[in-house]
């Protein structure tokens, strides 16, 4: 038997705000909000539909008093699904992301951004089958 990756916990100063950002990025919705914790995940399928394939992990945003201080050791990669990488980067910047340099150099196929609380993530070039 093995484990499954089902949830990513993210410490943050403002869980509700960061949850809204990631819902907009991923097309997620708020699944639960209690005692300062906000859980977001993929929208539920309507009663007469089934999800095919693996279910993406949920994100749990937990309030902490301190802000982020160093580069993440673990980060999220996202892939555009209905637009090219440049258009997706523009969309994410419009949502509140910002460009960051983590030493990636100029000759890479991904774009490094940070969410509104400074957590780095990468926007990959479209994957081809």
Coordinates of C-alpha atoms in Angstrom, one line a residue:
X1 CA 0.0 0.0 0.0
X2 CA 1.2 3.5 -0.7
X3 CA 0.2 7.1 0.2
X4 CA -1.6 9.5 -2.0
X5 CA -0.9 13.3 -2.3
X6 CA -4.2 14.8 -1.3
X7 CA -3.5 18.1 0.4
X8 CA -1.0 20.9 0.5
X9 CA -0.9 23.0 3.7
X10 CA 0.3 26.6 3.3
X11 CA 1.0 28.8 6.3
X12 CA 0.0 32.4 5.6
X13 CA -0.9 35.7 7.2
X14 CA -4.3 36.1 5.4
X15 CA -5.8 32.7 4.6
X16 CA -9.0 34.1 3.0
X17 CA -7.1 36.4 0.6
X18 CA -4.5 33.8 -0.4
X19 CA -7.3 31.3 -0.9
X20 CA -9.1 33.7 -3.3
X21 CA -5.9 34.1 -5.3
X22 CA -5.3 30.4 -5.7
X23 CA -9.0 29.7 -6.4
X24 CA -8.6 32.2 -9.3
X25 CA -5.3 30.6 -10.5
X26 CA -6.6 27.0 -10.5
X27 CA -10.3 27.3 -11.0
X28 CA -10.8 26.0 -7.4
X29 CA -13.5 26.8 -5.0
X30 CA -13.7 27.2 -1.2
X31 CA -14.6 23.8 0.3
X32 CA -14.4 24.7 4.0
X33 CA -13.6 27.7 6.1
X34 CA -13.5 27.3 9.9
X35 CA -11.4 28.7 12.8
X36 CA -9.2 30.8 10.4
X37 CA -8.4 27.8 8.2
X38 CA -9.6 27.9 4.6
X39 CA -9.6 24.8 2.4
X40 CA -9.9 25.1 -1.4
X41 CA -10.1 22.4 -4.0
X42 CA -11.5 21.5 -7.4
X43 CA -15.2 22.1 -7.9
X44 CA -17.5 19.2 -7.1
X45 CA -18.9 17.4 -10.1
X46 CA -22.7 17.8 -10.6
X47 CA -24.7 14.9 -9.3
X48 CA -25.1 13.3 -12.7
X49 CA -21.4 13.6 -13.7
X50 CA -18.3 11.8 -12.6
X51 CA -14.7 13.0 -12.4
X52 CA -12.4 11.0 -14.6
X53 CA -8.8 10.6 -13.7
X54 CA -7.0 11.6 -10.6
X55 CA -8.4 14.3 -8.3
X56 CA -6.1 17.2 -7.8
X57 CA -5.0 18.0 -4.2
X58 CA -6.8 20.5 -2.0
X59 CA -4.9 23.4 -0.5
X60 CA -5.4 24.3 3.2
X61 CA -4.4 27.9 4.2
X62 CA -3.5 28.2 7.9
X63 CA -3.0 31.5 9.7
X64 CA 0.4 32.2 11.2
X65 CA 1.6 35.5 12.7
X66 CA 4.9 35.7 10.8
X67 CA 5.4 36.5 7.1
X68 CA 7.5 34.4 4.7
X69 CA 11.2 35.1 5.1
X70 CA 13.2 32.8 2.8
X71 CA 12.9 31.0 -0.5
X72 CA 10.5 28.0 -0.5
X73 CA 12.1 24.6 -0.5
X74 CA 9.0 23.2 -2.1
X75 CA 6.9 25.0 -4.7
X76 CA 4.0 24.6 -7.0
X77 CA 4.3 24.3 -10.8
X78 CA 1.2 25.2 -12.9
X79 CA 0.6 24.5 -16.5
X80 CA -1.7 26.7 -18.7
X81 CA -4.6 24.6 -20.0
X82 CA -6.3 27.0 -22.5
X83 CA -3.7 29.6 -23.4
X84 CA 0.0 29.9 -24.0
X85 CA 2.5 30.6 -21.2
X86 CA 2.9 34.3 -21.9
X87 CA -0.9 34.9 -21.7
X88 CA -1.1 32.9 -18.5
X89 CA 1.7 34.8 -16.9
X90 CA -0.1 38.1 -17.8
X91 CA -3.3 36.7 -16.3
X92 CA -1.6 35.7 -13.1
X93 CA 0.2 39.0 -12.8
X94 CA -3.2 40.7 -13.1
X95 CA -4.5 38.5 -10.2
X96 CA -1.7 39.8 -7.9
X97 CA 1.3 37.5 -8.6
X98 CA 4.7 39.1 -9.2
X99 CA 7.8 38.1 -11.0
X100 CA 10.7 36.9 -8.9
X101 CA 14.3 35.8 -9.4
X102 CA 15.3 32.7 -7.5
X103 CA 18.5 32.2 -9.5
X104 CA 16.8 30.5 -12.5
X105 CA 18.8 32.4 -15.1
X106 CA 17.5 33.6 -18.5
X107 CA 17.6 30.3 -20.5
X108 CA 14.8 28.4 -18.9
X109 CA 11.4 27.3 -20.2
X110 CA 9.5 28.3 -17.0
X111 CA 8.5 31.6 -15.5
X112 CA 9.0 32.1 -11.7
X113 CA 6.3 34.1 -10.0
X114 CA 5.3 34.7 -6.3
X115 CA 1.8 34.7 -4.9
X116 CA 0.6 37.8 -2.9
X117 CA 2.3 36.5 0.2
X118 CA 5.6 35.8 -1.6
X119 CA 5.4 32.0 -2.1
X120 CA 7.2 31.1 -5.3
X121 CA 5.6 29.1 -8.0
X122 CA 6.5 28.3 -11.7
X123 CA 4.4 28.7 -14.8
X124 CA 5.5 25.9 -17.2
X125 CA 5.4 26.0 -20.9
X126 CA 2.5 24.1 -22.3
X127 CA 3.1 20.3 -22.2
X128 CA 2.8 18.4 -25.4
X129 CA 1.5 14.7 -25.4

